[in-house]
Amino acid sequence: GENVEQHPSTLSVQEGDSAVIKCTYSDSASNYFPWYKQELGKGPQLIIDIRSNVGEKKDQRIAVTLNKTAKHFSLHITETQPEDSAVYFCAADLDSSASKIIFGSGTRLSIRP
Amino acid sequence: DTEVTQTPKHLVMGMTNKKSLKCEQHMGHRAMYWYKQKAKKPPELMFVYSYEKLSINESVPSRFSPECPNSSLLNLHLHALQPEDSALYLCASSQKWSSGGYEQYFGPGTRLTVT
């Protein structure tokens, strides 16, 4: 079955610097890759997603890249701010027949002032 | 509006109690989900409803009983739970349950403690 690995598990960056979180997936049939941000005491919030027909997508300070050949996708956050501190989950759809997604293990991002 | 609401926010129940969790969305979504999330872990899928019919049950114990009374509401009935069932229970919805990878929007969750 689909397996999604996420690294690193914790990440601490200086405010204003960039943060990169990487994920790999195992099922070559996966076509949809969302990223979620979860703040303490809240539910996961969809922040950006990418589909297999696109290599890169950007939304203000957040970008996601996808390498289907290598089965890698990454989240890039530039000019980090204190409010970016949270747990980030990558995910991939299990197969192309339904909307079931499998989550990575999560990355706890801390922004140092 | 991409809001999914859940009640209650917190719930403490004994192992012999019966309680229910509620979830509501008004985005016109036709797929609704229950997830369970333990501390420092990702959400784990429990159930999926598509067009008010149960489509997926991820081998969840029968002490958890889902119900979808209409396209906007999703309930999770709890009975004879165990302490290890203590977790954050998340509801989510998406436009559809089908190929194409539809965005799932999550509610804030119900923090459940079983004593």
Short mmCIF file of C-alpha atoms in Angstrom, two decimals:
data_model
loop_
_atom_site.label_atom_id
_atom_site.label_comp_id
_atom_site.label_asym_id
_atom_site.label_seq_id
_atom_site.Cartn_x
_atom_site.Cartn_y
_atom_site.Cartn_z
CA GLY A 1 0.00 0.00 0.00
CA GLU A 2 0.92 3.68 -0.18
CA ASN A 3 3.56 4.89 2.27
CA VAL A 4 4.48 8.55 2.74
CA GLU A 5 7.73 9.41 4.49
CA GLN A 6 8.36 12.93 5.76
CA HIS A 7 11.59 14.61 6.90
CA PRO A 8 12.71 16.20 9.10
CA SER A 9 10.52 15.46 12.11
CA THR A 10 11.54 18.76 13.74
CA LEU A 11 12.90 21.92 12.15
CA SER A 12 14.00 25.17 13.77
CA VAL A 13 14.79 28.20 11.62
CA GLN A 14 15.58 31.83 12.26
CA GLU A 15 12.76 34.24 11.54
CA GLY A 16 13.13 35.49 7.99
CA ASP A 17 14.99 32.42 6.78
CA SER A 18 13.52 29.69 4.56
CA ALA A 19 12.22 26.29 5.65
CA VAL A 20 12.06 23.16 3.51
CA ILE A 21 10.16 19.97 4.34
CA LYS A 22 10.54 16.89 2.15
CA CYS A 23 8.30 13.90 1.49
CA THR A 24 8.58 10.74 -0.54
CA TYR A 25 5.78 8.41 -1.56
CA SER A 26 5.71 4.84 -2.75
CA ASP A 27 2.66 4.51 -5.05
CA SER A 28 3.46 5.70 -8.56
CA ALA A 29 -0.30 5.97 -9.21
CA SER A 30 -0.65 8.84 -6.70
CA ASN A 31 -1.73 12.07 -8.38
CA TYR A 32 -2.70 14.47 -5.62
CA PHE A 33 -0.39 15.86 -2.94
CA PRO A 34 -1.82 18.25 -0.31
CA TRP A 35 0.01 19.95 2.53
CA TYR A 36 -1.64 20.69 5.85
CA LYS A 37 -0.66 23.01 8.71
CA GLN A 38 -1.86 22.13 12.19
CA GLU A 39 -1.56 24.64 15.01
CA LEU A 40 -1.85 23.62 18.64
CA GLY A 41 -5.42 22.77 19.57
CA LYS A 42 -6.73 23.09 16.01
CA GLY A 43 -7.60 20.85 13.11
CA PRO A 44 -5.34 20.53 10.06
CA GLN A 45 -5.63 23.41 7.60
CA LEU A 46 -5.03 22.86 3.88
CA ILE A 47 -2.35 25.36 2.86
CA ILE A 48 -1.39 24.25 -0.64
CA ASP A 49 -1.70 21.24 -2.91
CA ILE A 50 -0.26 20.03 -6.18
CA ARG A 51 -1.35 17.57 -8.81
CA SER A 52 0.81 15.27 -10.87
CA ASN A 53 0.49 17.27 -14.08
CA VAL A 54 2.29 20.23 -12.47
CA GLY A 55 5.91 20.42 -11.29
CA GLU A 56 5.66 23.48 -9.07
CA LYS A 57 3.00 25.66 -7.48
CA LYS A 58 3.40 28.86 -5.52
CA ASP A 59 1.12 30.86 -3.23
CA GLN A 60 2.78 33.95 -1.76
CA ARG A 61 5.51 32.69 0.63
CA ILE A 62 4.64 29.03 0.18
CA ALA A 63 5.66 26.81 -2.72
CA VAL A 64 5.45 23.11 -3.41
CA THR A 65 7.54 21.15 -5.89
CA LEU A 66 6.88 17.68 -7.26
CA ASN A 67 9.25 15.23 -8.91
CA LYS A 68 7.09 12.34 -10.11
CA THR A 69 10.02 10.37 -11.45
CA ALA A 70 11.76 10.35 -8.09
CA LYS A 71 8.45 10.28 -6.15
CA HIS A 72 9.49 13.30 -4.11
CA PHE A 73 7.60 16.43 -3.20
CA SER A 74 8.65 19.34 -1.00
CA LEU A 75 7.20 22.34 0.81
CA HIS A 76 9.16 25.58 0.76
CA ILE A 77 8.34 28.47 3.08
CA THR A 78 10.26 31.70 2.48
CA GLU A 79 10.66 34.71 4.78
CA THR A 80 9.40 32.70 7.75
CA GLN A 81 7.36 34.44 10.43
CA PRO A 82 6.46 33.46 14.01
CA GLU A 83 2.95 32.48 12.89
CA ASP A 84 4.47 29.81 10.65
CA SER A 85 5.30 27.79 13.79
CA ALA A 86 3.12 24.66 13.64
CA VAL A 87 3.13 20.99 12.65
CA TYR A 88 3.10 20.44 8.90
CA PHE A 89 1.82 17.23 7.27
CA CYS A 90 2.33 16.17 3.70
CA ALA A 91 -0.09 13.68 2.17
CA ALA A 92 -0.66 11.70 -1.00
CA ASP A 93 -3.78 10.15 -2.43
CA LEU A 94 -3.84 6.38 -2.02
CA ASP A 95 -4.78 5.68 -5.61
CA SER A 96 -6.49 7.42 -8.45
CA SER A 97 -9.90 5.89 -7.75
CA ALA A 98 -10.89 7.83 -4.67
CA SER A 99 -10.08 10.77 -2.45
CA LYS A 100 -8.44 8.78 0.34
CA ILE A 101 -5.19 10.39 1.44
CA ILE A 102 -2.30 9.02 3.45
CA PHE A 103 -0.44 11.45 5.72
CA GLY A 104 3.26 11.72 6.41
CA SER A 105 4.40 11.60 10.01
CA GLY A 106 4.58 15.40 10.38
CA THR A 107 7.24 18.08 10.86
CA ARG A 108 7.21 20.38 13.88
CA LEU A 109 8.46 23.74 12.60
CA SER A 110 9.66 26.33 15.11
CA ILE A 111 10.56 29.87 14.11
CA ARG A 112 13.22 31.48 16.31
CA PRO A 113 12.82 35.24 16.83
CA ASP B 1 -16.69 29.64 3.36
CA THR B 2 -14.62 26.51 4.02
CA GLU B 3 -15.80 25.92 7.57
CA VAL B 4 -16.46 22.58 9.18
CA THR B 5 -17.83 22.82 12.71
CA GLN B 6 -17.64 20.17 15.42
CA THR B 7 -19.28 19.84 18.80
CA PRO B 8 -18.44 19.42 21.58
CA LYS B 9 -14.93 20.86 21.70
CA HIS B 10 -14.02 18.66 24.67
CA LEU B 11 -15.64 15.50 26.01
CA VAL B 12 -14.85 13.39 29.05
CA MET B 13 -16.72 10.11 29.33
CA GLY B 14 -16.60 6.95 31.36
CA MET B 15 -16.22 3.54 29.81
CA THR B 16 -19.92 2.75 30.31
CA ASN B 17 -21.25 6.03 28.90
CA LYS B 18 -22.90 6.66 25.55
CA LYS B 19 -22.11 9.94 23.85
CA SER B 20 -22.15 11.43 20.36
CA LEU B 21 -19.86 13.72 18.41
CA LYS B 22 -21.38 16.05 15.84
CA CYS B 23 -20.03 17.59 12.66
CA GLU B 24 -21.62 20.04 10.26
CA GLN B 25 -20.67 21.67 6.97
CA HIS B 26 -22.59 23.97 4.64
CA MET B 27 -20.28 23.94 1.65
CA GLY B 28 -22.44 21.55 -0.33
CA HIS B 29 -19.83 18.85 0.02
CA ARG B 30 -21.04 15.31 -0.62
CA ALA B 31 -18.21 13.42 1.12
CA MET B 32 -17.62 13.52 4.85
CA TYR B 33 -14.95 11.82 6.94
CA TRP B 34 -14.07 10.88 10.51
CA TYR B 35 -10.41 10.76 11.50
CA LYS B 36 -8.74 9.88 14.78
CA GLN B 37 -5.55 11.66 15.79
CA LYS B 38 -3.34 10.62 18.69
CA ALA B 39 -0.80 13.01 20.16
CA LYS B 40 2.20 13.73 17.89
CA LYS B 41 0.75 11.49 15.15
CA PRO B 42 -0.94 12.19 11.81
CA PRO B 43 -4.71 11.79 11.41
CA GLU B 44 -5.90 8.23 10.73
CA LEU B 45 -8.96 7.67 8.60
CA MET B 46 -11.87 5.92 10.31
CA PHE B 47 -14.94 6.33 8.09
CA VAL B 48 -15.97 7.92 4.80
CA TYR B 49 -19.51 8.82 3.78
CA SER B 50 -20.28 9.60 0.18
CA TYR B 51 -23.74 10.93 -0.69
CA GLU B 52 -24.89 9.97 2.83
CA LYS B 53 -23.85 6.33 2.34
CA LEU B 54 -21.00 4.67 4.19
CA SER B 55 -18.24 4.05 1.65
CA ILE B 56 -15.25 3.21 3.83
CA ASN B 57 -14.93 1.65 7.29
CA GLU B 58 -11.26 1.25 8.13
CA SER B 59 -11.88 -1.80 10.36
CA VAL B 60 -13.00 0.44 13.20
CA PRO B 61 -14.31 -1.33 16.35
CA SER B 62 -18.09 -1.43 16.63
CA ARG B 63 -18.02 0.75 19.75
CA PHE B 64 -17.70 3.60 17.21
CA SER B 65 -20.88 3.98 15.15
CA PRO B 66 -21.09 6.64 12.43
CA GLU B 67 -24.26 8.17 11.10
CA CYS B 68 -24.96 10.62 8.29
CA PRO B 69 -28.52 11.96 8.72
CA ASN B 70 -28.24 14.32 5.74
CA SER B 71 -25.67 15.83 3.41
CA SER B 72 -24.64 18.50 5.93
CA LEU B 73 -24.41 16.47 9.13
CA LEU B 74 -22.20 13.68 10.37
CA ASN B 75 -22.39 12.02 13.78
CA LEU B 76 -20.13 9.60 15.59
CA HIS B 77 -21.87 7.60 18.32
CA LEU B 78 -19.63 6.31 21.08
CA HIS B 79 -20.39 3.44 23.45
CA ALA B 80 -18.29 1.35 25.85
CA LEU B 81 -15.06 3.06 24.87
CA GLN B 82 -11.66 2.18 26.25
CA PRO B 83 -9.05 4.58 27.69
CA GLU B 84 -6.90 4.01 24.59
CA ASP B 85 -9.68 5.60 22.53
CA SER B 86 -8.78 8.95 24.05
CA ALA B 87 -7.71 11.16 21.13
CA LEU B 88 -8.63 14.14 18.96
CA TYR B 89 -11.50 13.20 16.66
CA LEU B 90 -11.53 15.18 13.45
CA CYS B 91 -14.29 15.59 10.93
CA ALA B 92 -13.52 16.59 7.35
CA SER B 93 -15.47 17.13 4.15
CA SER B 94 -14.70 17.31 0.46
CA GLN B 95 -16.64 18.07 -2.67
CA LYS B 96 -16.75 14.43 -3.68
CA TRP B 97 -15.37 10.97 -2.89
CA SER B 98 -13.98 9.93 -6.26
CA SER B 99 -10.89 10.00 -8.39
CA GLY B 100 -9.21 13.33 -8.85
CA GLY B 101 -8.10 14.07 -5.31
CA TYR B 102 -10.60 16.52 -3.90
CA GLU B 103 -9.49 18.93 -1.19
CA GLN B 104 -10.46 17.85 2.31
CA TYR B 105 -11.35 20.55 4.82
CA PHE B 106 -11.05 19.72 8.49
CA GLY B 107 -12.98 20.86 11.51
CA PRO B 108 -11.27 21.87 14.78
CA GLY B 109 -11.83 18.45 16.33
CA THR B 110 -13.30 17.07 19.55
CA ARG B 111 -10.78 16.26 22.26
CA LEU B 112 -12.09 13.02 23.81
CA THR B 113 -10.89 11.64 27.12
CA VAL B 114 -12.12 8.22 28.28
CA THR B 115 -11.78 7.59 32.00
#
